Amino acid sequence: LVIDQIADAAGTGHAHKLEDAINRAIGNAVDPQRLLATSLIHFNMLRRLRAEVDSGRSARDVLDNARPRPHFSRRNALEQQLRLWTDPALANACERLQTATGESRRKPALAETLFRRTMLALCMAAAER
């Protein structure tokens, strides 16, 4: 649940929620590299869903027919993210996450810092939209 909260807070531009969720995850000993990997999965999923929206389907329809179907508690956040993010912006987000993941594997001691910095940058990008 906290991993979804991290992704949704970053994707919707809510820095305070993002910080709280990251602190909870790190406090519960969730590996920052796992957090990077799941965040990359989230933004890749958004990119796939965004492509369907760009083809003319409504965000609501796309989420109704998504497999696996997102949990109902995330529906509003996901709809908001589909409105905020364009495909090029999502591609950039995925690239940033991949770069941070690679860097965290080369320098494991910096994994948490890389994760926090990358997610805050994505959060700020969403907030500017």
XYZ file of N, CA and C in Angstrom:
387
model
N 0.820 -1.199 0.000
C 0.000 0.000 0.000
C 0.863 1.261 0.000
N 1.909 1.289 0.797
C 2.747 2.485 0.867
C 3.476 2.704 -0.460
N 3.781 1.636 -1.169
C 4.443 1.782 -2.462
C 3.508 2.474 -3.452
N 2.236 2.104 -3.445
C 1.248 2.778 -4.294
C 1.104 4.241 -3.893
N 1.147 4.513 -2.602
C 1.031 5.897 -2.133
C 2.208 6.735 -2.610
N 3.392 6.144 -2.627
C 4.572 6.857 -3.125
C 4.384 7.195 -4.598
N 4.012 6.209 -5.392
C 3.840 6.417 -6.836
C 2.749 7.439 -7.121
N 1.634 7.338 -6.413
C 0.529 8.264 -6.657
C 0.860 9.680 -6.201
N 1.553 9.818 -5.077
C 1.931 11.156 -4.612
C 2.895 11.811 -5.596
N 3.864 11.059 -6.071
C 4.806 11.611 -7.053
C 4.089 11.934 -8.354
N 3.244 11.039 -8.804
C 2.550 11.217 -10.079
C 1.534 12.335 -10.090
N 1.042 12.714 -8.919
C 0.061 13.795 -8.842
C 0.656 15.110 -8.341
N 1.943 15.078 -7.976
C 2.594 16.320 -7.575
C 2.371 16.746 -6.143
N 2.137 15.796 -5.236
C 1.912 16.116 -3.825
C 3.163 15.801 -3.011
N 4.026 16.785 -2.877
C 5.335 16.583 -2.246
C 5.220 16.161 -0.782
N 4.295 16.752 -0.036
C 4.160 16.414 1.383
C 3.733 14.956 1.540
N 2.759 14.513 0.738
C 2.326 13.111 0.785
C 3.454 12.184 0.364
N 4.224 12.610 -0.624
C 5.351 11.809 -1.087
C 6.357 11.613 0.039
N 6.736 12.680 0.689
C 7.714 12.597 1.775
C 7.215 11.691 2.898
N 5.952 11.834 3.278
C 5.387 10.980 4.329
C 5.416 9.513 3.930
N 5.033 9.214 2.701
C 4.989 7.828 2.242
C 6.392 7.229 2.147
N 7.357 8.004 1.653
C 8.735 7.509 1.581
C 9.273 7.241 2.984
N 9.022 8.150 3.908
C 9.496 7.951 5.280
C 8.888 6.694 5.899
N 7.599 6.436 5.637
C 6.965 5.212 6.143
C 7.620 3.975 5.533
N 7.848 4.006 4.231
C 8.439 2.844 3.566
C 9.852 2.578 4.087
N 10.671 3.608 4.147
C 12.049 3.446 4.622
C 12.045 3.030 6.097
N 11.125 3.604 6.881
C 11.000 3.230 8.296
C 10.593 1.780 8.486
N 9.917 1.211 7.499
C 9.519 -0.198 7.543
C 10.497 -1.089 6.791
N 11.689 -0.563 6.543
C 12.796 -1.313 5.940
C 12.506 -1.819 4.529
N 11.719 -1.059 3.766
C 11.529 -1.405 2.356
C 12.771 -0.943 1.608
N 13.355 -1.841 0.842
C 14.589 -1.569 0.119
C 14.380 -0.461 -0.917
N 15.201 0.581 -0.910
C 15.059 1.664 -1.888
C 15.147 1.181 -3.339
N 15.926 0.139 -3.587
C 15.996 -0.388 -4.947
C 14.662 -1.018 -5.357
N 13.992 -1.642 -4.401
C 12.644 -2.168 -4.681
C 11.684 -1.015 -4.969
N 11.818 0.061 -4.216
C 10.965 1.225 -4.438
C 11.209 1.835 -5.818
N 12.464 1.887 -6.233
C 12.775 2.373 -7.583
C 12.150 1.471 -8.640
N 12.287 0.168 -8.457
C 11.752 -0.789 -9.433
C 10.235 -0.696 -9.535
N 9.556 -0.603 -8.405
C 8.097 -0.527 -8.454
C 7.625 0.829 -8.987
N 8.389 1.862 -8.736
C 8.040 3.172 -9.302
C 8.184 3.153 -10.821
N 9.215 2.487 -11.309
C 9.392 2.345 -12.751
C 8.234 1.551 -13.354
N 7.807 0.497 -12.684
C 6.653 -0.275 -13.158
C 5.420 0.616 -13.222
N 5.232 1.445 -12.203
C 4.071 2.348 -12.167
C 4.089 3.318 -13.354
N 5.221 3.961 -13.588
C 5.277 4.939 -14.671
C 5.214 4.279 -16.044
N 5.722 3.063 -16.171
C 5.543 2.322 -17.426
C 4.077 1.976 -17.655
N 3.372 1.600 -16.575
C 1.947 1.324 -16.680
C 1.197 2.590 -17.109
N 1.548 3.717 -16.500
C 0.920 4.983 -16.886
C 1.155 5.277 -18.367
N 2.334 4.975 -18.832
C 2.657 5.226 -20.238
C 1.801 4.351 -21.154
N 1.613 3.100 -20.773
C 0.759 2.198 -21.555
C -0.691 2.699 -21.556
N -1.175 3.106 -20.391
C -2.547 3.620 -20.295
C -2.687 4.943 -21.048
N -1.667 5.781 -20.960
C -1.683 7.080 -21.662
C -1.796 6.875 -23.171
N -1.139 5.848 -23.700
C -1.221 5.551 -25.135
C -2.660 5.240 -25.533
N -3.387 4.557 -24.665
C -4.789 4.260 -24.954
C -5.636 5.532 -24.902
N -5.348 6.408 -23.961
C -6.060 7.690 -23.884
C -5.757 8.513 -25.128
N -4.499 8.510 -25.551
C -4.109 9.266 -26.743
C -4.764 8.726 -28.009
N -5.176 7.469 -27.977
C -5.849 6.894 -29.147
C -7.336 7.252 -29.179
N -7.808 7.996 -28.181
C -9.177 8.490 -28.214
C -10.099 7.960 -27.133
N -9.629 7.074 -26.300
C -10.468 6.540 -25.224
C -10.398 7.453 -24.006
N -11.452 7.453 -23.218
C -11.455 8.262 -21.998
C -10.619 7.569 -20.926
N -10.087 8.366 -20.019
C -9.292 7.813 -18.927
C -10.126 6.839 -18.102
N -11.365 7.159 -17.883
C -12.263 6.296 -17.113
C -12.433 4.942 -17.803
N -12.652 4.972 -19.122
C -12.818 3.744 -19.887
C -11.537 2.917 -19.878
N -10.411 3.581 -20.028
C -9.124 2.882 -20.014
C -8.926 2.181 -18.679
N -9.203 2.863 -17.569
C -9.030 2.262 -16.249
C -10.043 1.147 -16.002
N -11.269 1.306 -16.528
C -12.279 0.257 -16.377
C -11.861 -1.045 -17.050
N -11.115 -0.930 -18.139
C -10.731 -2.109 -18.913
C -9.276 -2.523 -18.726
N -8.572 -1.872 -17.832
C -7.157 -2.193 -17.595
C -7.031 -3.568 -16.934
N -5.973 -4.256 -17.327
C -5.660 -5.544 -16.716
C -4.230 -5.515 -16.255
N -3.927 -5.751 -15.021
C -4.882 -5.953 -13.941
C -5.590 -4.641 -13.603
N -6.799 -4.759 -13.157
C -7.603 -3.581 -12.829
C -7.056 -2.924 -11.563
N -6.812 -1.619 -11.623
C -6.300 -0.910 -10.434
C -7.319 -0.958 -9.288
N -6.802 -0.976 -8.077
C -7.664 -0.970 -6.896
C -8.534 0.294 -6.908
N -9.769 0.159 -6.499
C -10.708 1.287 -6.548
C -10.219 2.501 -5.774
N -9.441 2.290 -4.735
C -8.966 3.418 -3.932
C -7.953 4.288 -4.682
N -7.385 3.766 -5.764
C -6.395 4.512 -6.538
C -6.983 5.150 -7.784
N -8.219 4.886 -8.080
C -8.831 5.303 -9.336
C -8.715 6.812 -9.598
N -9.072 7.625 -8.617
C -9.023 9.080 -8.813
C -7.595 9.565 -9.046
N -6.652 9.016 -8.284
C -5.247 9.412 -8.456
C -4.744 9.016 -9.840
N -5.116 7.835 -10.309
C -4.671 7.394 -11.626
C -5.303 8.233 -12.737
N -6.573 8.563 -12.602
C -7.216 9.436 -13.592
C -6.511 10.790 -13.637
N -6.185 11.323 -12.472
C -5.491 12.615 -12.418
C -4.123 12.504 -13.088
N -3.410 11.424 -12.848
C -2.097 11.251 -13.457
C -2.200 11.142 -14.976
N -3.235 10.474 -15.456
C -3.418 10.365 -16.907
C -3.725 11.723 -17.531
N -4.340 12.616 -16.770
C -4.591 13.964 -17.275
C -3.323 14.819 -17.233
N -2.500 14.619 -16.216
C -1.317 15.464 -16.017
C -0.157 15.119 -16.953
N 0.063 13.848 -17.180
C 1.277 13.401 -17.859
C 1.038 13.124 -19.338
N 1.920 13.649 -20.168
C 1.921 13.333 -21.595
C 2.849 12.139 -21.822
N 2.759 11.532 -22.995
C 3.644 10.409 -23.283
C 5.116 10.819 -23.243
N 5.511 11.942 -23.854
C 6.935 12.318 -23.754
C 7.389 12.550 -22.304
N 6.534 13.130 -21.487
C 6.892 13.351 -20.084
C 7.022 12.023 -19.339
N 6.141 11.075 -19.647
C 6.229 9.753 -19.031
C 7.484 9.012 -19.493
N 7.825 9.174 -20.759
C 9.057 8.550 -21.267
C 10.263 9.111 -20.523
N 10.273 10.417 -20.297
C 11.352 11.055 -19.549
C 11.383 10.537 -18.107
N 10.212 10.393 -17.484
C 10.140 9.881 -16.117
C 10.705 8.467 -16.038
N 10.352 7.634 -16.997
C 10.861 6.257 -17.013
C 12.372 6.237 -17.199
N 12.867 7.116 -18.042
C 14.315 7.200 -18.260
C 15.027 7.625 -16.983
N 14.459 8.594 -16.283
C 15.065 9.052 -15.024
C 15.092 7.923 -13.998
N 13.993 7.168 -13.930
C 13.924 6.058 -12.980
C 14.909 4.950 -13.350
N 15.055 4.674 -14.632
C 16.025 3.660 -15.062
C 17.451 4.090 -14.732
N 17.739 5.355 -14.952
C 19.069 5.873 -14.633
C 19.340 5.772 -13.136
N 18.373 6.157 -12.328
C 18.534 6.087 -10.868
C 18.683 4.638 -10.408
N 17.947 3.734 -11.036
C 18.052 2.319 -10.684
C 19.454 1.791 -10.980
N 19.963 2.107 -12.148
C 21.315 1.679 -12.500
C 22.358 2.254 -11.570
N 22.219 3.522 -11.272
C 23.167 4.190 -10.371
C 23.084 3.591 -8.961
N 21.872 3.255 -8.504
C 21.726 2.681 -7.161
C 22.336 1.287 -7.074
N 22.384 0.588 -8.192
C 23.022 -0.737 -8.197
C 24.542 -0.618 -8.179
N 25.048 0.432 -8.820
C 26.501 0.657 -8.804
C 26.970 1.208 -7.456
N 26.086 1.984 -6.808
C 26.434 2.604 -5.524
C 25.300 2.368 -4.528
N 25.201 1.146 -3.989
C 24.083 0.802 -3.099
C 23.934 1.724 -1.889
N 25.019 2.283 -1.405
C 24.939 3.170 -0.239
C 24.149 4.439 -0.548
N 24.022 4.782 -1.826
C 23.297 5.988 -2.226
C 21.874 5.703 -2.695
N 21.425 4.460 -2.595
C 20.125 4.074 -3.143
C 18.975 4.918 -2.586
N 18.946 5.106 -1.290
C 17.854 5.891 -0.705
C 17.890 7.338 -1.185
N 19.060 7.933 -1.217
C 19.183 9.314 -1.676
C 18.771 9.442 -3.134
N 19.220 8.511 -3.957
C 18.850 8.522 -5.382
C 17.347 8.371 -5.549
N 16.753 7.493 -4.760
C 15.308 7.300 -4.833
C 14.567 8.570 -4.439
N 14.937 9.143 -3.317
C 14.259 10.363 -2.855
C 14.401 11.494 -3.877
N 15.592 11.682 -4.379
C 15.839 12.771 -5.334
C 15.047 12.565 -6.627
N 15.042 11.343 -7.120
C 14.333 11.061 -8.366
C 12.829 11.234 -8.192
N 12.284 10.727 -7.113
C 10.836 10.826 -6.910
C 10.420 12.272 -6.660
N 11.247 13.034 -5.964
C 10.919 14.447 -5.750
C 10.950 15.195 -7.080
N 11.905 14.876 -7.940
C 11.965 15.534 -9.252
C 10.723 15.202 -10.074
N 10.266 13.961 -10.019
C 9.043 13.580 -10.756
C 7.829 14.271 -10.147
N 7.810 14.353 -8.839
C 6.707 15.028 -8.142
C 6.637 16.497 -8.546
N 7.776 17.143 -8.609
C 7.807 18.557 -8.991
C 7.382 18.734 -10.458
N 7.769 17.798 -11.304
C 7.339 17.858 -12.704
C 5.820 17.759 -12.807
N 5.227 16.887 -12.001
C 3.761 16.751 -12.012
C 3.098 18.010 -11.465
N 3.687 18.590 -10.426
C 3.109 19.789 -9.816
C 3.119 20.976 -10.760
N 4.070 21.001 -11.689
C 4.168 22.111 -12.635
C 3.158 22.010 -13.775
N 2.522 20.880 -13.919
C 1.587 20.670 -15.034
C 0.251 21.285 -14.760
